[in-house]
Coordinates of N, CA and C and ligand atoms in Angstrom, one line a residue:
M21 N 4.0 -61.0 -4.0 CA 4.9 -61.9 -3.7 C 4.2 -63.3 -4.0
R22 N 4.6 -64.6 -4.9 CA 4.2 -65.8 -4.9 C 4.5 -66.8 -4.3
W23 N 4.4 -67.6 -3.2 CA 5.0 -68.9 -3.0 C 4.4 -70.2 -4.2
V24 N 5.9 -70.6 -4.5 CA 5.7 -71.9 -5.2 C 5.9 -73.0 -4.6
P25 N 4.9 -74.2 -4.6 CA 4.9 -75.4 -3.6 C 6.1 -76.0 -4.5
G26 N 6.9 -76.7 -3.9 CA 8.0 -77.9 -4.1 C 9.1 -76.8 -4.4
H27 N 9.5 -75.4 -4.0 CA 10.7 -74.8 -4.4 C 11.3 -74.7 -3.5
K28 N 10.9 -75.4 -2.2 CA 11.8 -75.0 -0.5 C 13.0 -75.0 -1.1
G29 N 13.7 -73.7 -0.6 CA 14.8 -73.5 -0.4 C 15.2 -72.4 -1.3
I30 N 14.8 -72.0 -2.1 CA 14.8 -71.0 -3.4 C 14.4 -69.8 -2.7
E31 N 15.7 -68.7 -3.0 CA 15.8 -67.6 -2.0 C 14.3 -66.8 -2.4
G32 N 14.0 -66.4 -3.4 CA 12.5 -65.8 -3.3 C 11.3 -66.4 -3.0
N33 N 11.3 -67.7 -3.1 CA 10.1 -68.7 -2.5 C 10.2 -68.3 -1.0
E34 N 11.4 -68.8 -0.2 CA 11.7 -68.4 1.0 C 11.2 -67.3 1.8
L35 N 11.1 -66.0 1.0 CA 11.0 -64.6 1.4 C 9.7 -64.7 1.2
A36 N 9.0 -65.1 0.3 CA 7.7 -64.8 0.0 C 6.7 -66.0 1.5
D37 N 7.6 -67.0 1.7 CA 7.3 -67.6 2.8 C 7.2 -67.2 4.3
Q38 N 8.4 -66.3 4.4 CA 8.4 -65.3 5.4 C 7.6 -64.6 5.6
E39 N 6.8 -63.7 4.6 CA 6.2 -63.0 4.5 C 5.0 -63.0 4.7
A40 N 4.3 -64.2 4.6 CA 3.1 -64.8 4.4 C 3.5 -64.9 6.1
K41 N 4.3 -65.8 6.8 CA 4.3 -66.1 8.1 C 4.1 -64.7 8.8
K42 N 4.9 -63.5 8.6 CA 4.4 -62.4 9.2 C 3.0 -61.7 9.4
A43 N 2.7 -62.1 7.8 CA 1.5 -61.9 7.4 C 0.4 -62.5 8.3
A44 N 0.8 -63.9 8.5 CA -0.1 -64.4 9.3 C 0.0 -64.0 10.8
R45 N 1.2 -63.4 11.0 CA 1.2 -63.1 12.5 C 0.4 -61.9 12.8
G46 N -0.2 -61.0 11.7 CA -0.4 -59.8 12.0 C 0.6 -58.8 11.7
D47 N 1.4 -59.1 11.4 CA 2.8 -58.4 10.7 C 2.6 -57.9 9.5
S48 N 1.7 -56.9 9.3 CA 1.6 -56.6 7.7 C 1.8 -55.1 7.6
S49 N 2.0 -54.4 6.5 CA 2.2 -53.3 6.1 C 1.1 -52.3 6.6
P50 N 1.3 -51.0 7.1 CA 0.1 -50.0 7.7 C -0.6 -49.8 6.4
V51 N -2.3 -49.9 6.6 CA -3.2 -49.9 5.8 C -2.8 -48.6 4.9
E52 N -2.7 -47.4 5.3 CA -2.4 -46.7 4.8 C -1.3 -46.4 3.5
D53 N -0.1 -47.0 3.5 CA 0.8 -47.4 2.9 C 0.8 -48.5 1.3
L54 N -0.7 -49.3 1.7 CA -1.1 -50.1 0.8 C -1.9 -49.4 -0.6
P55 N -1.8 -50.0 -1.6 CA -2.4 -49.2 -2.4 C -4.3 -49.9 -2.6
G56 N -4.9 -48.7 -2.8 CA -6.5 -49.0 -2.8 C -6.8 -50.6 -2.8
W57 N -6.7 -51.8 -3.8 CA -7.4 -53.0 -4.1 C -6.4 -53.6 -2.9
L58 N -5.4 -53.4 -2.1 CA -5.0 -54.1 -1.0 C -5.7 -54.1 0.0
R59 N -6.5 -52.9 0.1 CA -6.4 -52.6 1.9 C -7.7 -53.5 2.8
A60 N -8.6 -54.1 1.9 CA -9.4 -54.9 2.4 C -9.1 -55.9 3.2
K61 N -9.6 -56.4 4.2 CA -8.4 -57.3 5.2 C -8.9 -58.8 4.4
L62 N -7.6 -59.6 4.3 CA -7.4 -60.9 4.3 C -8.2 -61.5 4.9
P63 N -8.3 -62.5 4.5 CA -9.1 -63.5 5.4 C -7.6 -64.8 5.9
I64 N -7.5 -64.8 7.2 CA -6.6 -65.3 8.3 C -6.9 -67.5 7.9
S65 N -5.7 -67.6 7.6 CA -5.8 -68.7 7.8 C -5.7 -69.6 9.2
L66 N -6.7 -70.3 9.7 CA -6.2 -70.5 11.0 C -5.7 -71.7 11.3
S67 N -5.3 -72.4 10.3 CA -4.6 -73.6 10.6 C -3.2 -73.1 10.9
R68 N -2.5 -71.7 9.4 CA -1.2 -71.0 9.4 C -1.2 -70.8 10.5
L69 N -2.6 -69.7 11.4 CA -2.2 -69.4 12.8 C -1.7 -70.1 13.9
R70 N -2.3 -71.2 13.9 CA -2.2 -72.4 15.0 C -0.7 -72.9 14.7
Q71 N -0.4 -72.7 13.4 CA 1.2 -73.2 13.0 C 2.2 -72.3 13.7
T72 N 1.6 -71.0 13.5 CA 2.7 -69.8 13.8 C 2.9 -69.9 15.4
L73 N 1.4 -70.0 15.8 CA 1.7 -70.0 17.3 C 2.1 -71.0 18.2
N74 N 2.4 -72.4 17.6 CA 3.0 -73.4 18.5 C 4.5 -73.3 18.2
A75 N 4.8 -72.9 16.9 CA 6.6 -73.0 16.3 C 7.2 -71.9 17.2
T76 N 6.1 -70.6 17.2 CA 6.7 -69.8 18.5 C 7.0 -70.4 20.0
I77 N 5.9 -70.9 20.4 CA 5.8 -71.5 21.6 C 7.2 -72.5 21.7
T78 N 7.1 -73.6 21.0 CA 7.8 -74.5 21.1 C 9.5 -73.2 20.9
T79 N 9.8 -72.4 20.0 CA 10.9 -71.8 20.2 C 11.4 -71.1 21.3
R80 N 10.3 -70.6 22.1 CA 10.4 -70.3 23.3 C 10.9 -70.8 24.3
A81 N 10.0 -72.1 24.7 CA 10.3 -72.8 25.7 C 11.9 -73.5 25.4
H82 N 12.2 -73.8 24.2 CA 13.9 -74.0 24.4 C 14.8 -73.3 24.4
E83 N 14.0 -71.9 23.8 CA 15.5 -70.9 24.3 C 15.5 -70.6 25.9
E84 N 14.4 -70.8 26.6 CA 14.3 -70.4 28.0 C 14.6 -71.5 29.0
W85 N 14.8 -73.3 28.5 CA 15.6 -74.0 28.5 C 16.6 -73.6 28.4
K86 N 17.3 -73.5 27.4 CA 18.8 -73.2 27.2 C 19.3 -72.7 28.3
D87 N 18.6 -71.3 28.4 CA 19.3 -70.1 29.5 C 18.8 -70.5 31.1
S88 N 18.5 -72.0 31.4 CA 18.4 -72.4 32.5 C 19.2 -72.8 33.3
P89 N 19.5 -72.7 34.7 CA 20.6 -73.2 35.4 C 20.8 -75.1 35.1
R90 N 19.6 -75.9 35.5 CA 19.6 -76.9 35.1 C 20.0 -77.3 33.8
A91 N 19.7 -76.6 32.8 CA 20.1 -77.1 31.2 C 21.4 -77.6 31.3
V92 N 22.4 -76.8 32.3 CA 23.9 -77.4 31.9 C 24.0 -78.8 32.6
K93 N 23.5 -79.1 33.8 CA 23.5 -80.6 34.3 C 22.8 -81.3 33.3
M94 N 21.5 -80.9 33.0 CA 20.6 -82.1 32.1 C 21.3 -82.2 31.1
D95 N 22.4 -81.4 30.3 CA 22.8 -81.5 29.0 C 23.6 -83.1 29.2
R96 N 24.4 -83.1 30.1 CA 24.8 -84.7 30.6 C 24.3 -85.9 29.9
I97 N 22.8 -85.6 30.0 CA 22.0 -87.0 30.1 C 21.0 -86.6 28.7
D98 N 20.2 -85.2 28.5 CA 20.0 -85.5 27.3 C 19.9 -84.3 26.5
E99 N 20.7 -84.2 25.4 CA 21.1 -82.4 25.1 C 19.9 -82.1 24.5
D100 N 18.9 -82.4 24.1 CA 17.7 -82.0 23.5 C 16.8 -81.9 24.5
M101 N 17.0 -81.6 26.2 CA 15.7 -81.5 27.0 C 14.9 -80.1 26.9
P102 N 13.9 -79.6 27.0 CA 12.9 -80.8 26.9 C 12.4 -82.1 25.7
S103 N 12.7 -82.8 25.8 CA 12.7 -84.0 24.7 C 11.5 -84.5 24.3
K104 N 11.3 -84.6 23.5 CA 10.1 -85.9 22.9 C 10.1 -86.9 23.7
K105 N 11.6 -87.3 23.6 CA 12.0 -88.9 24.1 C 11.7 -88.6 26.1
Y106 N 12.0 -87.7 26.7 CA 11.9 -87.7 27.8 C 10.4 -88.0 28.1
C107 N 9.5 -87.1 27.7 CA 8.2 -87.1 27.4 C 7.0 -88.7 26.9
K108 N 8.1 -89.5 26.3 CA 7.6 -90.8 25.8 C 8.2 -91.6 27.3
I109 N 9.2 -91.2 27.9 CA 9.2 -92.5 28.9 C 8.6 -91.9 30.0
A110 N 8.9 -90.5 30.1 CA 7.4 -89.9 31.4 C 6.4 -90.8 31.6
Y111 N 5.7 -90.4 30.5 CA 4.2 -91.2 29.8 C 3.9 -92.5 30.1
S112 N 4.7 -93.2 30.1 CA 4.7 -94.6 30.1 C 5.1 -95.1 31.6
L113 N 4.7 -94.1 32.7 CA 5.3 -94.2 33.9 C 4.5 -93.7 34.6
P114 N 4.0 -94.4 36.3 CA 3.1 -93.7 36.7 C 3.7 -92.6 37.5
R115 N 2.9 -91.7 37.8 CA 3.3 -90.2 38.2 C 4.4 -90.3 38.9
R116 N 4.3 -90.5 40.1 CA 5.3 -90.5 41.4 C 6.8 -90.9 40.7
H117 N 6.9 -92.5 39.5 CA 8.3 -93.0 39.0 C 8.4 -91.8 38.1
A118 N 7.6 -91.0 37.1 CA 7.9 -89.8 36.4 C 8.7 -88.5 37.2
S119 N 8.1 -88.6 38.4 CA 8.5 -87.6 39.4 C 9.9 -87.8 39.5
L120 N 10.6 -89.1 40.2 CA 11.6 -89.1 41.1 C 12.5 -89.5 39.6
L121 N 12.0 -89.7 38.3 CA 13.2 -90.1 37.4 C 13.6 -88.4 36.9
I122 N 12.7 -87.0 36.9 CA 13.1 -86.0 36.7 C 14.0 -85.3 37.6
Q123 N 13.7 -85.9 38.8 CA 14.7 -85.8 40.3 C 15.8 -86.5 40.0
L124 N 16.3 -87.6 39.3 CA 17.7 -88.1 39.2 C 18.3 -87.2 38.0
R125 N 17.0 -87.0 37.3 CA 17.7 -86.1 35.9 C 18.4 -85.0 36.1
T126 N 18.1 -84.0 37.4 CA 18.3 -82.9 37.6 C 18.8 -83.0 38.3
E127 N 19.4 -84.2 39.7 CA 20.4 -84.1 40.9 C 19.3 -83.0 41.9
H128 N 18.0 -82.8 41.6 CA 17.5 -82.5 42.9 C 16.6 -84.0 43.5
V129 N 16.8 -84.9 44.0 CA 16.7 -85.8 44.3 C 17.1 -85.9 46.2
P130 N 16.1 -86.4 46.8 CA 16.8 -86.5 47.9 C 17.6 -87.8 48.6
L131 N 18.7 -87.2 47.4 CA 20.1 -88.3 48.1 C 20.8 -86.8 49.1
R132 N 21.7 -87.1 50.0 CA 22.2 -86.4 50.9 C 23.0 -85.1 50.3
R133 N 23.8 -85.2 49.2 CA 24.1 -84.1 48.8 C 23.2 -82.7 48.4
H134 N 22.1 -83.1 47.9 CA 21.0 -82.4 47.9 C 19.7 -81.8 49.2
L135 N 20.2 -82.5 49.9 CA 19.3 -82.4 51.2 C 20.3 -81.4 52.0
H136 N 21.7 -82.1 51.6 CA 22.5 -81.1 52.7 C 22.3 -79.5 51.9
R137 N 22.3 -79.5 50.9 CA 22.3 -78.0 50.2 C 21.0 -77.5 51.0
M138 N 19.4 -78.4 50.7 CA 18.7 -78.0 51.7 C 18.5 -77.5 53.0
Q139 N 19.6 -77.8 53.6 CA 20.0 -77.9 55.1 C 18.8 -78.8 55.8
L140 N 18.8 -80.1 55.3 CA 17.8 -81.1 55.7 C 18.7 -82.1 56.3
V141 N 19.9 -82.5 56.2 CA 21.0 -83.4 57.0 C 22.1 -82.3 57.1
D142 N 23.2 -83.2 58.2 CA 24.1 -82.4 58.7 C 25.4 -82.6 57.5
S143 N 25.2 -83.8 57.1 CA 26.4 -83.9 55.6 C 25.7 -84.5 54.4
P144 N 27.1 -84.1 53.4 CA 26.4 -84.6 52.2 C 26.6 -85.9 51.5
N145 N 27.7 -86.3 52.8 CA 28.4 -87.8 52.4 C 27.4 -88.7 52.5
C146 N 27.6 -89.7 51.8 CA 27.1 -90.9 51.3 C 27.3 -91.9 53.2
Q147 N 26.1 -92.0 53.0 CA 25.9 -93.3 54.4 C 25.8 -94.4 54.5
H148 N 26.2 -95.3 53.0 CA 25.7 -96.4 52.7 C 27.1 -97.1 52.5
C149 N 28.5 -95.9 52.6 CA 29.6 -96.7 52.2 C 30.5 -95.7 52.9
D150 N 31.6 -96.2 53.4 CA 32.6 -95.2 54.3 C 33.7 -94.6 53.4
R151 N 33.1 -94.3 52.1 CA 34.4 -93.4 51.1 C 34.3 -92.0 51.3
G152 N 33.4 -91.9 52.0 CA 33.5 -90.1 52.0 C 33.6 -89.4 51.1
V153 N 32.6 -89.8 50.3 CA 32.1 -88.9 48.9 C 30.9 -88.5 49.1
R154 N 30.5 -87.3 47.9 CA 29.2 -86.8 48.6 C 28.1 -87.8 47.8
E155 N 26.9 -88.2 48.7 CA 25.9 -88.9 47.9 C 25.1 -88.0 46.9
M156 N 25.4 -88.6 45.5 CA 24.9 -87.6 44.4 C 24.6 -88.9 43.4
V157 N 23.8 -88.7 42.2 CA 23.3 -89.4 41.6 C 24.2 -90.6 41.2
F158 N 25.2 -89.9 40.3 CA 26.2 -90.9 39.8 C 26.8 -91.7 40.7
H159 N 27.2 -91.4 41.9 CA 27.6 -92.0 43.1 C 26.8 -93.3 43.1
Y160 N 25.4 -92.7 43.9 CA 24.3 -93.6 44.2 C 23.9 -95.1 43.0
L161 N 24.0 -94.5 41.6 CA 23.5 -95.4 40.5 C 24.6 -96.1 40.2
L162 N 25.8 -95.6 39.9 CA 26.9 -96.4 39.5 C 28.3 -96.5 40.1
E163 N 28.5 -96.3 41.4 CA 29.6 -96.5 42.4 C 29.4 -97.0 43.6
C164 N 28.2 -96.5 44.4 CA 27.9 -97.0 46.0 C 28.4 -98.3 46.3
P165 N 29.3 -98.9 46.6 CA 29.2 -100.3 47.0 C 28.3 -100.9 48.0
G166 N 27.5 -99.8 49.2 CA 26.2 -100.2 49.4 C 25.4 -100.8 48.6
Y167 N 25.6 -100.3 47.1 CA 24.3 -101.1 46.6 C 24.9 -102.3 45.5
R168 N 25.7 -102.7 45.9 CA 26.8 -103.9 45.1 C 25.4 -105.2 44.5
N169 N 24.9 -105.5 45.1 CA 24.2 -106.5 44.8 C 23.1 -106.5 43.8
A170 N 22.1 -105.1 44.2 CA 21.2 -104.5 43.3 C 21.9 -104.3 42.2
R171 N 23.1 -103.6 42.4 CA 24.0 -103.2 40.7 C 24.2 -104.4 40.0
A172 N 24.5 -105.7 40.5 CA 24.8 -106.6 40.1 C 23.9 -107.8 39.3
R173 N 22.5 -107.2 39.8 CA 21.2 -107.5 39.2 C 21.0 -106.7 37.8
L174 N 21.1 -105.2 38.3 CA 20.8 -104.6 37.1 C 22.1 -105.0 35.7
E175 N 23.0 -105.1 36.2 CA 24.2 -105.4 34.9 C 23.9 -106.4 34.4
R176 N 23.1 -107.8 35.3 CA 22.8 -108.6 34.3 C 21.6 -108.9 33.6
E177 N 20.7 -107.8 33.8 CA 19.7 -107.9 33.1 C 19.9 -106.4 31.9
I178 N 20.5 -105.8 32.1 CA 20.6 -104.5 31.0 C 22.0 -104.3 30.4
G179 N 22.9 -105.2 31.1 CA 24.5 -105.2 30.7 C 25.2 -104.1 30.5
P180 N 25.9 -103.9 29.3 CA 26.9 -102.4 29.8 C 25.9 -100.9 29.7
A181 N 24.4 -101.1 29.7 CA 23.8 -100.1 29.7 C 23.9 -99.4 31.1
A182 N 23.9 -100.5 31.8 CA 24.2 -100.3 33.6 C 25.2 -99.5 34.2
K183 N 26.1 -99.1 33.1 CA 27.1 -98.6 33.4 C 27.7 -97.0 33.1
S184 N 26.1 -96.9 32.2 CA 26.2 -95.4 31.5 C 24.8 -94.4 32.5
I185 N 25.0 -93.7 33.2 CA 24.2 -92.4 33.6 C 23.3 -92.0 32.6
R186 N 24.0 -91.8 31.8 CA 23.0 -91.0 30.2 C 21.9 -92.2 29.5
H187 N 22.1 -93.6 29.5 CA 21.7 -94.5 28.9 C 20.5 -94.8 30.0
L188 N 21.1 -95.2 31.5 CA 19.8 -95.1 32.6 C 18.9 -94.5 32.4
L189 N 19.1 -93.2 32.5 CA 18.2 -92.2 32.8 C 17.2 -91.4 31.7
N190 N 17.7 -92.1 30.5 CA 17.2 -92.1 29.3 C 16.8 -92.7 28.1
S191 N 16.3 -93.9 28.6 CA 15.9 -94.9 27.5 C 14.7 -95.6 28.0
T192 N 14.0 -95.8 27.2 CA 12.5 -96.5 27.2 C 13.1 -98.0 27.4
E193 N 14.0 -98.5 27.3 CA 14.2 -99.8 27.4 C 14.3 -100.3 28.3
T194 N 15.3 -99.5 29.3 CA 15.8 -99.7 30.5 C 15.2 -99.0 31.7
V195 N 14.2 -98.4 31.4 CA 13.8 -97.9 32.6 C 13.0 -98.8 33.9
R196 N 12.5 -99.7 33.4 CA 12.3 -100.5 33.9 C 13.0 -101.5 35.3
A197 N 13.9 -101.6 34.7 CA 15.4 -102.1 35.3 C 16.0 -101.1 36.0
L198 N 15.8 -99.7 35.5 CA 16.3 -98.5 36.1 C 15.6 -98.8 38.0
F199 N 14.2 -98.9 37.7 CA 13.2 -98.8 39.0 C 13.4 -100.1 39.9
R200 N 13.9 -101.1 39.2 CA 13.7 -102.1 39.9 C 15.3 -102.2 40.5
F201 N 16.7 -101.3 40.4 CA 17.7 -101.6 40.8 C 17.0 -100.2 42.3
V202 N 16.2 -98.9 41.8 CA 15.7 -97.9 42.7 C 14.9 -98.8 44.0
H203 N 14.3 -99.8 43.8 CA 13.2 -100.0 44.4 C 14.2 -101.1 45.5
D204 N 15.1 -102.5 44.3 CA 16.2 -102.9 45.6 C 16.8 -102.3 46.7
T205 N 17.2 -101.1 46.1 CA 18.0 -100.2 47.2 C 17.2 -99.5 48.2
G206 N 16.3 -99.7 48.2 CA 15.5 -99.1 49.0 C 15.5 -97.7 49.4
R207 N 16.5 -97.2 48.7 CA 17.0 -95.5 49.2 C 15.9 -94.7 49.2
F208 N 14.9 -94.9 48.5 CA 13.9 -93.8 48.3 C 12.6 -94.1 49.2
T209 N 12.5 -95.2 49.4 CA 11.0 -95.6 50.1 C 10.5 -94.9 50.8
A210 N 11.7 -93.9 51.5 CA 10.9 -93.4 52.9 C 10.1 -92.2 52.1
T211 N 10.5 -91.7 50.6 CA 10.0 -90.5 50.2 C 8.6 -91.2 49.0
Y212 N 9.2 -92.1 48.6 CA 8.1 -92.5 47.6 C 7.7 -93.9 48.0
G213 N 7.8 -94.7 48.8 CA 7.0 -95.6 49.1 C 7.6 -97.2 47.8
D214 N 7.0 -98.1 48.1 CA 7.3 -99.5 47.0 C 7.6 -98.7 45.6
L215 N 8.8 -98.8 44.8 CA 9.1 -98.2 43.7 C 8.9 -99.5 42.7
A216 N 8.6 -100.4 42.9 CA 8.9 -101.8 41.7 C 7.4 -101.5 40.7
L217 N 8.1 -101.9 39.9 CA 7.1 -101.5 38.8 C 6.6 -102.9 38.3
A218 N 4.9 -103.1 37.5 CA 4.8 -104.5 37.4 C 5.3 -104.6 36.4
E219 N 5.0 -106.1 36.1 CA 5.8 -106.9 34.8 C 5.5 -106.1 33.8
P220 N 5.7 -106.3 32.2 CA 4.5 -106.2 31.4 C 3.6 -107.5 31.6
E221 N 4.0 -108.7 31.6 CA 2.8 -109.6 31.3 C 2.4 -109.5 32.6
E222 N 2.1 -109.3 34.0 CA 1.3 -108.8 34.8 C 0.5 -107.8 34.7
R223 N 0.8 -106.8 33.3 CA 0.0 -105.7 33.4 C -0.7 -106.1 32.6
G224 N -1.1 -107.0 31.6 CA -2.5 -107.5 30.9 C -1.6 -107.6 29.1
K225 N -1.7 -108.2 28.9 CA -1.3 -108.6 27.4 C -1.9 -107.7 26.4
K226 N -3.1 -107.2 26.7 CA -3.7 -106.2 25.4 C -3.0 -105.1 25.9
G227 N -2.0 -104.7 26.7 CA -1.4 -103.5 26.5 C -2.0 -102.1 27.0
K228 N -1.9 -101.1 26.5 CA -1.9 -99.6 26.8 C -3.5 -99.3 27.3
K229 N -4.0 -99.1 28.2 CA -5.4 -98.6 28.6 C -5.0 -96.7 29.0
K230 N -6.0 -96.1 28.5 CA -5.5 -94.7 29.0 C -6.9 -94.7 30.2
T231 N -6.7 -93.7 31.3 CA -7.7 -93.1 32.4 C -8.4 -92.2 31.9
P232 N -9.4 -92.0 31.9 CA -10.1 -90.6 30.8 C -9.6 -89.7 31.4
G233 N -9.7 -88.8 31.1 CA -9.1 -87.1 31.6 C -8.2 -87.2 32.0
R234 N -7.2 -88.3 32.2 CA -5.9 -88.0 32.8 C -4.9 -87.9 31.6
G235 N -5.0 -88.6 30.8 CA -4.4 -88.7 29.8 C -3.1 -89.1 30.1
R236 N -2.8 -90.1 30.9 CA -1.6 -91.1 30.9 C -1.9 -92.6 31.0
H237 N -0.7 -93.1 30.2 CA -1.0 -94.8 30.1 C -1.0 -95.2 32.0
V238 N -1.7 -95.4 32.3 CA -1.7 -96.5 33.8 C -1.3 -98.0 33.5
E239 N -2.0 -98.8 32.8 CA -1.4 -100.2 32.7 C -1.5 -100.7 34.0
G240 N -2.7 -100.9 34.7 CA -2.3 -101.7 35.8 C -1.7 -101.1 37.0
R241 N -1.6 -99.8 37.4 CA -0.8 -99.4 38.2 C -1.3 -99.7 39.5
Q242 N -0.6 -100.3 40.6 CA -0.9 -100.4 41.3 C -1.3 -99.8 42.7
E243 N -0.4 -98.6 42.8 CA -0.8 -97.8 43.9 C -2.0 -96.8 43.5
T244 N -2.7 -96.7 45.0 CA -3.7 -96.1 44.7 C -3.9 -94.5 44.7
G245 N -2.7 -93.9 45.4 CA -3.0 -92.6 45.5 C -2.3 -91.7 44.3
D246 N -2.4 -90.5 44.5 CA -1.5 -90.0 43.3 C -0.1 -89.7 43.0
G247 N 0.2 -90.2 44.6 CA 1.8 -90.1 44.5 C 2.9 -88.9 44.9
Ligands
LIG304 ZN1 28.3 -94.6 48.9

């Protein structure tokens, strides 16, 4: 079979491509079934092998993610998790902010509903208002009157996006404002300490710097520990 470039989508060509991919995975006919002139080993294309491996790993990661219980919750926020978008946001943040962000996105966050499930507090209800509602991420970010002032500031900064949990937890443009809100509420100070992110101006106009060996953008992070 022969693969002809520029003929993507044509049945015979696709078949040739599939067979070539199989061969790259080592999945070819038994040597004894082949005519003599085809029995010599073919050279393996390293780049094709790498491509095939990467594609297999990505597919498997997506399949495993779709089957996981967290996927159901995450669908509200990010339909394509684990997504490049989340990685982009997370890599722009110090580690403990990235960690808190994933906790907020999965509801595995030190708010009382989760803490109650972990049997660490006696009630799942919010202690910052008297509404008798479970303290969950939605309540914390969008509802609780205990954080009215912080929320008003958030709304002034980012407008209608402040009323969308999906936007708040899934946007590079508003993530800074989100953490200012989180910092203003003081709700996670006991667990995470001071969560104010430095302003972009303060972090140096030169922009992104990389710490050797870490592979993370740090941009003048203020904390000294790993968090
Ligand atoms: Zn409340």
